[in-house]
């Protein structure tokens, strides 16, 4: 009798949460599809290098992931334009990610639909879809990491074929993103906890892959960082100061799973730092106390989350960087999200499920709406339209061998079309230092503008302005500088005859 009542309550719980979760999931899916149709994959400065490598133009870019560009160069991708390759790749990553979520939710067992919708909400959330849907190696690493999670947490068989598969996947992940090296300490700790010595083969495969990677590309990004061959901020923080800064930001980024990072970044640093210490203390206490239940999916997910956090925070401390954000922490955020949803659904936390689902849906859809109002989005579709436009042809007619730079108010629009020239922002508002954007003062912004004017006068640069204002036209109306205005674009340049 008691069992029947308990089963009836459980059935009602899942029935009551399934439909709201489905509504949240569908709303986020519609927002994501609309965003992808409007902008396509998001691009970064690294995208230039990946595109060059995929087309065989610059094989020496060893600081970037060799796998992503190699993937884009394969048949049948090679039959379409480089822009379309990245778009098709982005769609493929989303489809495969949802297939893996389906497999994960089925492995958990009963009420798999609830788990699928819950996991899907996190995958489509603001921080996640911008990584998975980017024209960057991060998107491929995200998918491979999901597959690795599936094999590690939910694939119970330990056959020879299983070990070969996860050894190969772990080794391949190194060539996609060097963050995969965190698997070494993770699996070393797992061998101690689980007593499963066969994981030593996976550790060995990962290390061997890294050694081959280093031998093949000795000037890789990791060695460049560890040898301090990177540009650092003039006034570096002390080790303690850097630890305080990074750990505080770590908590702010993690809390952004539930709230927008626009809100969590304003949490006072002392509060964020204290909360981060308490979070790590709780994680360590749980992992030590529950080590006898190490096969529990929640335990495995939190172990991955904990080890990645320690690994990455330690690396940032070693190289003196402050690059703590959703892009660098997404492996930890994924596993933390999975653990959170599994706990809430298993223990029938109906109110928490609905509140968290509503929070994620609200801030993600708000983010979509805000970005749709902007004209400076780093969009691959926008870049593709420009690449096929008359505007590009006009710039090509004016460019000559003396031009080494293009200054523009929309560099994200043209940087992929002129990937052998430095495309720079006119009067930038921020500067990227040590892995973090720092706001520039008005005086510093004006100084950057003056650099573009000086380069224009020297004849070493073009200035390209889209939808220029009257003030823009007056600023660059300089004696000896020619001016062309057509197709809502103004180009300022020094004529080659006067150089």
CSV table of C-alpha atoms in Angstrom, one decimal:
chain,number,residue,atom,x,y,z
A,1,UNK,CA,0.0,0.0,0.0
A,2,UNK,CA,2.8,2.4,1.0
A,3,UNK,CA,4.7,1.5,-2.2
A,4,UNK,CA,1.7,2.3,-4.3
A,5,UNK,CA,1.3,5.7,-2.7
A,6,UNK,CA,5.0,6.5,-3.2
A,7,UNK,CA,4.9,5.4,-6.8
A,8,UNK,CA,1.7,7.6,-7.4
A,9,UNK,CA,3.4,10.6,-5.9
A,10,UNK,CA,6.5,10.1,-8.0
A,11,UNK,CA,4.4,9.7,-11.1
A,12,UNK,CA,2.5,13.0,-10.3
A,13,UNK,CA,5.8,14.7,-9.7
A,14,UNK,CA,7.2,13.8,-13.1
A,15,UNK,CA,4.0,14.6,-14.8
A,16,UNK,CA,3.8,18.0,-13.1
A,17,UNK,CA,7.4,18.9,-14.0
A,18,UNK,CA,7.6,17.4,-17.5
A,19,UNK,CA,5.3,20.0,-19.2
A,20,UNK,CA,6.9,23.1,-17.7
A,21,UNK,CA,10.3,21.7,-18.6
A,22,UNK,CA,9.1,21.0,-22.1
A,23,UNK,CA,7.8,24.7,-22.4
A,24,UNK,CA,11.2,26.0,-21.2
A,25,UNK,CA,13.1,23.8,-23.6
A,26,UNK,CA,11.0,24.6,-26.6
A,27,UNK,CA,11.2,28.4,-25.9
A,28,UNK,CA,15.0,28.1,-25.7
A,29,UNK,CA,15.1,26.0,-28.8
A,30,UNK,CA,13.1,28.5,-30.8
A,31,UNK,CA,15.3,31.3,-29.5
A,32,UNK,CA,18.5,29.4,-30.4
A,33,UNK,CA,17.2,28.5,-33.9
A,34,UNK,CA,16.3,32.2,-34.6
A,35,UNK,CA,19.6,33.4,-33.3
A,36,UNK,CA,21.5,30.9,-35.5
A,37,UNK,CA,19.5,31.7,-38.5
A,38,UNK,CA,20.2,35.4,-38.0
A,39,UNK,CA,23.9,35.3,-37.1
A,40,UNK,CA,25.2,31.7,-37.6
A,41,UNK,CA,28.2,30.7,-35.6
A,42,UNK,CA,29.9,33.4,-33.6
A,43,UNK,CA,33.4,34.3,-34.7
A,44,UNK,CA,36.5,35.3,-32.8
A,45,UNK,CA,39.9,36.5,-33.9
A,46,UNK,CA,41.0,32.9,-33.7
A,47,UNK,CA,38.5,32.1,-36.5
A,48,UNK,CA,40.8,33.9,-38.9
A,49,UNK,CA,43.6,31.5,-38.2
A,50,UNK,CA,41.4,28.4,-38.4
A,51,UNK,CA,40.1,29.5,-41.8
A,52,UNK,CA,43.6,30.1,-43.1
A,53,UNK,CA,44.8,26.7,-41.9
A,54,UNK,CA,41.7,25.0,-43.3
A,55,UNK,CA,42.5,26.5,-46.7
A,56,UNK,CA,46.2,25.7,-46.4
A,57,UNK,CA,47.3,29.4,-46.3
A,58,UNK,CA,49.1,29.4,-43.0
A,59,UNK,CA,50.0,25.9,-41.6
A,60,UNK,CA,52.4,27.5,-39.1
A,61,UNK,CA,49.7,28.7,-36.7
A,62,UNK,CA,50.6,26.1,-34.1
A,63,UNK,CA,49.1,28.0,-31.3
A,64,UNK,CA,45.6,27.0,-32.5
A,65,UNK,CA,43.9,23.7,-32.5
A,66,UNK,CA,45.0,21.7,-35.5
A,67,UNK,CA,41.9,19.4,-35.4
A,68,UNK,CA,39.2,22.0,-36.1
A,69,UNK,CA,40.8,23.4,-39.2
A,70,UNK,CA,41.7,19.9,-40.4
A,71,UNK,CA,38.1,18.9,-39.9
A,72,UNK,CA,36.9,21.8,-42.0
A,73,UNK,CA,39.3,20.9,-44.8
A,74,UNK,CA,38.0,17.3,-45.2
A,75,UNK,CA,35.7,16.0,-47.9
A,76,UNK,CA,32.8,16.8,-48.3
A,77,UNK,CA,33.3,20.1,-46.5
A,78,UNK,CA,36.0,21.0,-49.0
A,79,UNK,CA,33.3,21.2,-51.7
A,80,UNK,CA,31.7,24.3,-50.2
A,81,UNK,CA,32.9,27.7,-49.1
A,82,UNK,CA,34.9,28.1,-45.9
A,83,UNK,CA,32.0,30.1,-44.4
A,84,UNK,CA,29.5,27.4,-45.2
A,85,UNK,CA,31.8,24.8,-43.8
A,86,UNK,CA,31.7,26.5,-40.4
A,87,UNK,CA,27.9,26.9,-40.5
A,88,UNK,CA,27.3,23.2,-41.4
A,89,UNK,CA,29.8,22.2,-38.7
A,90,UNK,CA,27.9,24.3,-36.2
A,91,UNK,CA,24.6,22.7,-37.1
A,92,UNK,CA,26.2,19.3,-36.9
A,93,UNK,CA,27.6,20.0,-33.4
A,94,UNK,CA,24.1,20.9,-32.1
A,95,UNK,CA,22.5,17.8,-33.6
A,96,UNK,CA,25.1,15.5,-32.2
A,97,UNK,CA,25.0,17.2,-28.8
A,98,UNK,CA,21.2,16.5,-28.5
A,99,UNK,CA,21.8,12.9,-29.6
A,100,UNK,CA,24.2,12.5,-26.7
A,101,UNK,CA,21.8,14.1,-24.3
A,102,UNK,CA,19.2,11.7,-25.5
A,103,UNK,CA,21.6,8.8,-24.8
A,104,UNK,CA,22.5,10.1,-21.4
A,105,UNK,CA,18.8,10.6,-20.3
A,106,UNK,CA,18.0,7.1,-21.5
A,107,UNK,CA,20.8,5.6,-19.5
A,108,UNK,CA,19.5,7.2,-16.2
A,109,UNK,CA,16.4,5.1,-16.6
A,110,UNK,CA,12.9,6.1,-15.6
A,111,UNK,CA,11.5,9.4,-16.6
A,112,UNK,CA,14.1,10.0,-19.3
A,113,UNK,CA,12.0,12.7,-20.9
A,114,UNK,CA,12.4,15.0,-17.8
A,115,UNK,CA,16.1,14.5,-17.9
A,116,UNK,CA,16.3,15.2,-21.6
A,117,UNK,CA,14.4,18.5,-21.3
A,118,UNK,CA,16.4,19.5,-18.2
A,119,UNK,CA,19.8,18.7,-19.8
A,120,UNK,CA,18.6,20.4,-23.0
A,121,UNK,CA,17.8,23.6,-21.1
A,122,UNK,CA,21.4,23.9,-19.9
A,123,UNK,CA,22.8,23.1,-23.4
A,124,UNK,CA,20.7,25.9,-24.9
A,125,UNK,CA,21.4,28.4,-22.1
A,126,UNK,CA,23.2,31.6,-22.8
A,127,UNK,CA,26.7,30.5,-21.8
A,128,UNK,CA,26.5,27.1,-23.4
A,129,UNK,CA,25.0,27.8,-26.9
A,130,UNK,CA,27.6,30.6,-27.5
A,131,UNK,CA,30.4,28.0,-27.1
A,132,UNK,CA,28.7,25.1,-28.9
A,133,UNK,CA,27.6,27.4,-31.7
A,134,UNK,CA,30.9,29.2,-32.3
A,135,UNK,CA,33.2,29.0,-35.3
A,136,UNK,CA,36.0,27.8,-33.0
A,137,UNK,CA,37.6,24.6,-31.8
A,138,UNK,CA,35.7,25.1,-28.6
A,139,UNK,CA,32.5,23.8,-30.3
A,140,UNK,CA,34.2,20.5,-31.3
A,141,UNK,CA,35.8,20.1,-27.9
A,142,UNK,CA,32.4,20.7,-26.3
A,143,UNK,CA,30.9,17.8,-28.3
A,144,UNK,CA,33.8,15.5,-27.6
A,145,UNK,CA,33.7,16.3,-23.9
A,146,UNK,CA,30.0,15.4,-23.8
A,147,UNK,CA,30.8,12.1,-25.5
A,148,UNK,CA,33.6,11.5,-23.0
A,149,UNK,CA,31.2,12.3,-20.1
A,150,UNK,CA,28.8,9.8,-21.5
A,151,UNK,CA,31.4,7.1,-21.7
A,152,UNK,CA,32.9,7.8,-18.3
A,153,UNK,CA,29.7,8.3,-16.3
A,154,UNK,CA,27.0,6.1,-18.0
A,155,UNK,CA,28.8,3.4,-20.0
A,156,UNK,CA,29.2,0.7,-17.4
A,157,UNK,CA,30.8,-2.0,-19.6
A,158,UNK,CA,34.6,-2.1,-19.4
A,159,UNK,CA,35.4,-4.2,-22.5
A,160,UNK,CA,38.5,-4.0,-24.6
A,161,UNK,CA,36.6,-2.1,-27.2
A,162,UNK,CA,35.4,0.4,-24.6
A,163,UNK,CA,38.9,1.0,-23.4
A,164,UNK,CA,40.2,1.5,-27.0
A,165,UNK,CA,37.4,3.9,-27.7
A,166,UNK,CA,37.9,6.1,-24.7
A,167,UNK,CA,41.7,6.0,-25.1
A,168,UNK,CA,41.3,7.2,-28.7
A,169,UNK,CA,38.8,9.9,-27.7
A,170,UNK,CA,41.0,11.2,-24.9
A,171,UNK,CA,44.1,11.3,-27.1
A,172,UNK,CA,42.2,13.0,-29.9
A,173,UNK,CA,40.8,15.7,-27.5
A,174,UNK,CA,44.4,16.9,-26.9
A,175,UNK,CA,44.6,17.8,-30.5
A,176,UNK,CA,41.3,19.7,-30.3
A,177,UNK,CA,42.0,21.7,-27.1
A,178,UNK,CA,44.9,21.4,-24.7
A,179,UNK,CA,42.5,21.8,-21.8
A,180,UNK,CA,42.0,18.0,-22.3
A,181,UNK,CA,45.2,17.5,-20.3
A,182,UNK,CA,43.1,17.8,-17.2
A,183,UNK,CA,42.1,14.2,-17.9
A,184,UNK,CA,45.5,13.1,-16.6
A,185,UNK,CA,45.0,14.3,-12.9
A,186,UNK,CA,41.3,13.4,-13.1
A,187,UNK,CA,41.9,9.8,-14.1
A,188,UNK,CA,44.9,9.5,-11.7
A,189,UNK,CA,42.6,10.5,-8.9
A,190,UNK,CA,39.9,8.2,-10.2
A,191,UNK,CA,42.2,5.2,-10.2
A,192,UNK,CA,42.9,5.8,-6.5
A,193,UNK,CA,39.2,6.2,-5.7
A,194,UNK,CA,37.8,3.4,-7.8
A,195,UNK,CA,40.7,1.0,-7.8
A,196,UNK,CA,40.1,0.5,-11.5
A,197,UNK,CA,43.6,0.2,-12.8
A,198,UNK,CA,42.6,-0.1,-16.5
A,199,UNK,CA,42.2,3.7,-16.5
A,200,UNK,CA,46.0,3.9,-16.5
A,201,UNK,CA,45.8,3.0,-20.2
A,202,UNK,CA,43.7,6.1,-20.8
A,203,UNK,CA,46.1,8.2,-18.9
A,204,UNK,CA,49.0,6.8,-20.9
A,205,UNK,CA,47.2,7.4,-24.2
A,206,UNK,CA,46.5,11.1,-23.2
A,207,UNK,CA,50.2,11.7,-22.2
A,208,UNK,CA,51.5,10.0,-25.4
A,209,UNK,CA,49.2,12.1,-27.5
A,210,UNK,CA,50.5,15.2,-25.8
A,211,UNK,CA,54.1,14.2,-26.3
A,212,UNK,CA,53.5,13.6,-30.0
A,213,UNK,CA,51.7,17.0,-30.2
A,214,UNK,CA,54.7,18.8,-28.6
A,215,UNK,CA,57.1,17.0,-30.9
A,216,UNK,CA,55.1,17.9,-33.9
A,217,UNK,CA,54.4,21.5,-32.8
A,218,UNK,CA,57.1,22.6,-30.4
A,219,UNK,CA,55.8,26.2,-30.3
A,220,UNK,CA,52.4,25.3,-29.1
A,221,UNK,CA,50.2,27.7,-27.1
A,222,UNK,CA,50.8,25.8,-23.8
A,223,UNK,CA,54.6,26.0,-24.0
A,224,UNK,CA,54.4,29.6,-25.1
A,225,UNK,CA,52.4,30.4,-21.9
A,226,UNK,CA,54.6,28.4,-19.6
A,227,UNK,CA,57.7,30.0,-21.0
A,228,UNK,CA,56.2,33.4,-20.5
A,229,UNK,CA,56.3,34.3,-24.2
A,230,UNK,CA,53.1,36.2,-23.9
A,231,UNK,CA,52.3,39.8,-23.5
A,232,UNK,CA,51.5,40.5,-19.9
A,233,UNK,CA,50.0,43.5,-18.2
A,234,UNK,CA,52.6,46.0,-17.1
A,235,UNK,CA,51.5,46.0,-13.4
A,236,UNK,CA,51.0,42.3,-12.6
A,237,UNK,CA,49.1,41.3,-9.5
A,238,UNK,CA,51.0,39.3,-6.8
A,239,UNK,CA,50.3,35.6,-6.7
A,240,UNK,CA,47.9,36.1,-3.8
A,241,UNK,CA,46.2,38.9,-5.5
A,242,UNK,CA,45.8,36.8,-8.7
A,243,UNK,CA,44.4,33.9,-6.7
A,244,UNK,CA,41.9,36.2,-5.0
A,245,UNK,CA,40.8,37.7,-8.3
A,246,UNK,CA,40.5,34.4,-10.2
A,247,UNK,CA,38.7,32.5,-7.4
A,248,UNK,CA,36.2,35.4,-7.0
A,249,UNK,CA,35.5,35.4,-10.7
A,250,UNK,CA,35.2,31.6,-10.7
A,251,UNK,CA,32.3,31.9,-8.3
A,252,UNK,CA,30.7,34.7,-10.3
A,253,UNK,CA,30.8,32.6,-13.5
A,254,UNK,CA,29.4,29.5,-11.7
A,255,UNK,CA,26.5,31.5,-10.2
A,256,UNK,CA,25.8,32.7,-13.8
A,257,UNK,CA,24.4,29.2,-14.4
A,258,UNK,CA,21.3,30.4,-12.7
A,259,UNK,CA,21.5,34.2,-13.2
A,260,UNK,CA,22.9,36.3,-16.1
A,261,UNK,CA,26.6,37.0,-15.8
A,262,UNK,CA,25.6,40.7,-16.3
A,263,UNK,CA,24.3,40.4,-12.7
A,264,UNK,CA,26.8,38.0,-11.1
A,265,UNK,CA,29.8,40.1,-12.2
A,266,UNK,CA,28.6,42.8,-9.8
A,267,UNK,CA,28.8,40.5,-6.7
A,268,UNK,CA,31.4,42.1,-4.4
A,269,UNK,CA,34.8,40.4,-4.7
A,270,UNK,CA,35.1,39.6,-0.9
A,271,UNK,CA,31.7,37.9,-0.9
A,272,UNK,CA,32.5,36.0,-4.1
A,273,UNK,CA,35.9,34.9,-2.8
A,274,UNK,CA,34.4,33.7,0.5
A,275,UNK,CA,31.6,31.9,-1.3
A,276,UNK,CA,34.1,30.2,-3.6
A,277,UNK,CA,36.1,28.9,-0.7
A,278,UNK,CA,33.0,27.5,0.9
A,279,UNK,CA,32.0,25.9,-2.4
A,280,UNK,CA,35.4,24.2,-2.7
A,281,UNK,CA,35.2,23.1,1.0
A,282,UNK,CA,31.7,21.6,0.4
A,283,UNK,CA,32.9,19.8,-2.8
A,284,UNK,CA,36.0,18.3,-1.1
A,285,UNK,CA,33.8,17.2,1.9
A,286,UNK,CA,31.3,15.6,-0.4
A,287,UNK,CA,33.9,13.8,-2.5
A,288,UNK,CA,35.8,12.4,0.5
A,289,UNK,CA,32.7,11.5,2.5
A,290,UNK,CA,30.9,9.8,-0.5
A,291,UNK,CA,33.9,8.1,-2.1
A,292,UNK,CA,32.2,4.7,-1.5
A,293,UNK,CA,29.4,5.8,-3.8
A,294,UNK,CA,31.8,6.8,-6.5
A,295,UNK,CA,29.8,5.1,-9.3
A,296,UNK,CA,26.9,7.5,-8.6
A,297,UNK,CA,26.5,9.8,-11.7
A,298,UNK,CA,26.3,12.9,-9.4
A,299,UNK,CA,29.6,11.9,-7.7
A,300,UNK,CA,31.4,11.4,-11.0
A,301,UNK,CA,30.0,14.7,-12.5
A,302,UNK,CA,31.1,16.7,-9.4
A,303,UNK,CA,34.5,15.0,-9.4
A,304,UNK,CA,35.1,16.1,-13.0
A,305,UNK,CA,33.9,19.6,-12.2
A,306,UNK,CA,36.1,19.8,-9.2
A,307,UNK,CA,39.3,18.5,-10.9
A,308,UNK,CA,38.8,20.8,-13.9
A,309,UNK,CA,38.4,23.8,-11.7
A,310,UNK,CA,41.5,23.1,-9.7
A,311,UNK,CA,43.5,22.3,-12.8
A,312,UNK,CA,42.5,25.4,-14.7
A,313,UNK,CA,42.8,27.8,-11.8
A,314,UNK,CA,46.2,26.4,-11.1
A,315,UNK,CA,47.2,26.9,-14.7
A,316,UNK,CA,46.0,30.5,-14.7
A,317,UNK,CA,47.9,31.1,-11.5
A,318,UNK,CA,51.1,29.6,-13.1
A,319,UNK,CA,51.0,31.8,-16.3
A,320,UNK,CA,49.7,35.0,-14.5
A,321,UNK,CA,46.4,35.1,-16.4
A,322,UNK,CA,42.9,36.1,-15.4
A,323,UNK,CA,41.0,34.4,-18.2
A,324,UNK,CA,38.2,33.0,-16.1
A,325,UNK,CA,34.9,33.1,-18.0
A,326,UNK,CA,32.2,30.8,-19.4
A,327,UNK,CA,34.4,29.9,-22.4
A,328,UNK,CA,37.3,28.7,-20.4
A,329,UNK,CA,35.2,27.0,-17.7
A,330,UNK,CA,32.5,25.4,-19.8
A,331,UNK,CA,33.7,21.8,-19.1
A,332,UNK,CA,33.2,22.5,-15.4
A,333,UNK,CA,29.9,24.2,-16.0
A,334,UNK,CA,28.5,21.4,-18.1
A,335,UNK,CA,29.2,18.7,-15.5
A,336,UNK,CA,28.0,20.9,-12.7
A,337,UNK,CA,24.7,21.5,-14.6
A,338,UNK,CA,24.3,17.8,-15.2
A,339,UNK,CA,24.9,17.0,-11.5
A,340,UNK,CA,22.4,19.7,-10.4
A,341,UNK,CA,19.6,18.5,-12.7
A,342,UNK,CA,20.1,14.8,-11.7
A,343,UNK,CA,19.9,15.7,-8.0
A,344,UNK,CA,16.8,17.9,-8.4
A,345,UNK,CA,14.9,15.3,-10.4
A,346,UNK,CA,16.0,12.3,-8.4
A,347,UNK,CA,14.9,13.9,-5.1
A,348,UNK,CA,11.7,15.4,-6.5
A,349,UNK,CA,12.6,19.0,-5.9
A,350,UNK,CA,9.7,20.4,-8.0
A,351,UNK,CA,9.9,24.0,-6.9
A,352,UNK,CA,13.6,24.2,-7.4
A,353,UNK,CA,13.3,22.6,-10.9
A,354,UNK,CA,10.7,25.1,-12.0
A,355,UNK,CA,12.5,28.1,-10.5
A,356,UNK,CA,15.8,27.2,-12.1
A,357,UNK,CA,14.2,26.4,-15.4
A,358,UNK,CA,12.5,29.7,-15.4
A,359,UNK,CA,15.6,31.6,-14.4
A,360,UNK,CA,17.7,30.0,-17.2
A,361,UNK,CA,15.0,30.5,-19.8
A,362,UNK,CA,14.4,34.1,-18.8
A,363,UNK,CA,18.0,35.4,-18.9
A,364,UNK,CA,18.8,33.4,-22.1
A,365,UNK,CA,15.8,34.8,-24.0
A,366,UNK,CA,16.6,38.2,-22.7
A,367,UNK,CA,20.2,37.8,-24.0
A,368,UNK,CA,18.9,36.8,-27.4
A,369,UNK,CA,16.6,39.9,-27.5
A,370,UNK,CA,19.4,42.3,-26.4
A,371,UNK,CA,21.9,41.0,-29.0
A,372,UNK,CA,19.2,41.2,-31.8
A,373,UNK,CA,19.2,45.0,-31.2
A,374,UNK,CA,22.9,45.3,-31.8
A,375,UNK,CA,24.7,46.0,-35.1
A,376,UNK,CA,28.2,45.0,-34.0
A,377,UNK,CA,27.7,41.2,-33.5
A,378,UNK,CA,30.6,39.0,-34.4
A,379,UNK,CA,28.5,36.9,-36.8
A,380,UNK,CA,29.7,34.5,-39.4
A,381,UNK,CA,26.6,35.1,-41.6
A,382,UNK,CA,27.3,38.9,-41.5
A,383,UNK,CA,30.9,38.2,-42.5
A,384,UNK,CA,29.8,35.9,-45.3
A,385,UNK,CA,27.4,38.5,-46.7
A,386,UNK,CA,30.2,41.0,-46.7
A,387,UNK,CA,32.6,38.6,-48.4
A,388,UNK,CA,30.1,38.3,-51.3
A,389,UNK,CA,29.3,42.1,-51.5
A,390,UNK,CA,30.3,45.0,-53.7
A,391,UNK,CA,31.7,46.6,-50.5
A,392,UNK,CA,34.5,44.0,-50.4
A,393,UNK,CA,35.2,44.5,-54.1
A,394,UNK,CA,35.6,48.3,-53.5
A,395,UNK,CA,38.1,47.8,-50.7
A,396,UNK,CA,40.1,45.3,-52.9
A,397,UNK,CA,40.4,47.9,-55.7
A,398,UNK,CA,41.9,50.4,-53.3
A,399,UNK,CA,44.3,48.1,-51.4
A,400,UNK,CA,47.9,48.0,-52.4
A,401,UNK,CA,51.1,46.4,-51.2
A,402,UNK,CA,51.9,49.3,-48.8
A,403,UNK,CA,48.7,48.8,-46.8
A,404,UNK,CA,49.4,46.6,-43.7
A,405,UNK,CA,46.3,47.5,-41.7
A,406,UNK,CA,42.6,48.2,-42.0
A,407,UNK,CA,41.0,50.3,-39.2
A,408,UNK,CA,37.2,49.9,-39.1
A,409,UNK,CA,34.2,50.6,-36.8
A,410,UNK,CA,33.0,47.0,-37.7
A,411,UNK,CA,36.2,44.9,-37.8
A,412,UNK,CA,34.2,41.7,-37.1
A,413,UNK,CA,32.4,42.2,-40.4
A,414,UNK,CA,35.5,42.3,-42.6
A,415,UNK,CA,38.3,40.5,-40.8
A,416,UNK,CA,37.6,37.1,-42.4
A,417,UNK,CA,37.7,38.5,-45.9
A,418,UNK,CA,41.0,40.3,-45.4
A,419,UNK,CA,42.7,37.6,-43.3
A,420,UNK,CA,46.3,38.5,-44.4
A,421,UNK,CA,46.0,42.1,-43.1
A,422,UNK,CA,45.6,43.3,-39.5
A,423,UNK,CA,42.0,44.5,-39.2
A,424,UNK,CA,41.7,46.7,-36.1
A,425,UNK,CA,38.9,48.4,-34.2
A,426,UNK,CA,38.8,52.2,-34.4
A,427,UNK,CA,38.7,53.8,-30.9
A,428,UNK,CA,38.2,50.5,-29.0
A,429,UNK,CA,36.4,50.6,-25.7
A,430,UNK,CA,38.3,47.7,-24.2
A,431,UNK,CA,41.7,46.1,-24.3
A,432,UNK,CA,42.4,42.3,-24.0
A,433,UNK,CA,45.2,41.8,-21.5
A,434,UNK,CA,46.1,38.5,-19.7
A,435,UNK,CA,43.0,36.9,-20.9
A,436,UNK,CA,40.6,39.6,-19.7
A,437,UNK,CA,38.9,42.7,-21.2
A,438,UNK,CA,39.8,45.9,-19.5
A,439,UNK,CA,37.8,49.1,-20.2
A,440,UNK,CA,39.8,52.0,-21.7
A,441,UNK,CA,39.4,55.5,-20.5
A,442,UNK,CA,38.2,58.2,-22.9
A,443,UNK,CA,41.8,59.4,-23.2
A,444,UNK,CA,43.1,55.9,-24.1
A,445,UNK,CA,40.3,55.4,-26.6
A,446,UNK,CA,41.2,58.7,-28.3
A,447,UNK,CA,44.8,57.7,-28.4
A,448,UNK,CA,43.9,54.6,-30.3
A,449,UNK,CA,41.9,56.7,-32.7
A,450,UNK,CA,44.9,58.9,-33.3
A,451,UNK,CA,46.9,55.8,-34.1
A,452,UNK,CA,44.5,55.1,-37.0
A,453,UNK,CA,44.9,58.7,-38.2
A,454,UNK,CA,48.7,58.5,-38.1
A,455,UNK,CA,48.7,55.1,-40.0
A,456,UNK,CA,46.3,56.7,-42.6
A,457,UNK,CA,48.7,59.6,-43.1
A,458,UNK,CA,51.7,57.3,-43.4
A,459,UNK,CA,49.9,55.3,-46.1
A,460,UNK,CA,50.2,52.1,-44.2
A,461,UNK,CA,46.5,51.7,-43.5
A,462,UNK,CA,43.0,52.1,-44.8
A,463,UNK,CA,40.1,53.4,-42.7
A,464,UNK,CA,36.8,51.7,-43.5
A,465,UNK,CA,33.6,53.1,-41.9
A,466,UNK,CA,30.2,51.5,-42.2
A,467,UNK,CA,27.2,53.9,-42.0
A,468,UNK,CA,29.6,56.7,-41.1
A,469,UNK,CA,28.3,59.7,-39.1
A,470,UNK,CA,29.0,63.3,-39.9
A,471,UNK,CA,31.5,63.4,-37.1
A,472,UNK,CA,33.3,60.3,-38.5
A,473,UNK,CA,33.6,62.0,-41.9
A,474,UNK,CA,35.0,65.2,-40.4
A,475,UNK,CA,37.6,63.3,-38.3
A,476,UNK,CA,39.2,61.6,-41.3
A,477,UNK,CA,38.8,64.5,-43.7
A,478,UNK,CA,42.5,65.1,-43.8
A,479,UNK,CA,44.6,67.0,-46.4
A,480,UNK,CA,46.2,64.5,-48.8
A,481,UNK,CA,43.8,61.7,-48.0
A,482,UNK,CA,41.4,60.5,-50.6
A,483,UNK,CA,37.8,59.6,-49.7
A,484,UNK,CA,35.3,57.3,-51.3
A,485,UNK,CA,31.7,56.9,-50.1
A,486,UNK,CA,29.4,54.3,-51.6
A,487,UNK,CA,27.1,51.4,-50.5
A,488,UNK,CA,26.8,52.9,-47.0
A,489,UNK,CA,30.6,52.6,-46.6
A,490,UNK,CA,33.2,55.3,-46.5
A,491,UNK,CA,36.9,54.5,-47.3
A,492,UNK,CA,39.7,56.8,-46.5
A,493,UNK,CA,43.1,56.1,-48.0
A,494,UNK,CA,46.3,57.8,-49.2
A,495,UNK,CA,46.6,57.5,-52.9
A,496,UNK,CA,49.5,55.4,-54.1
A,497,UNK,CA,50.7,58.2,-56.4
A,498,UNK,CA,51.3,60.4,-53.4
A,499,UNK,CA,53.0,57.8,-51.2
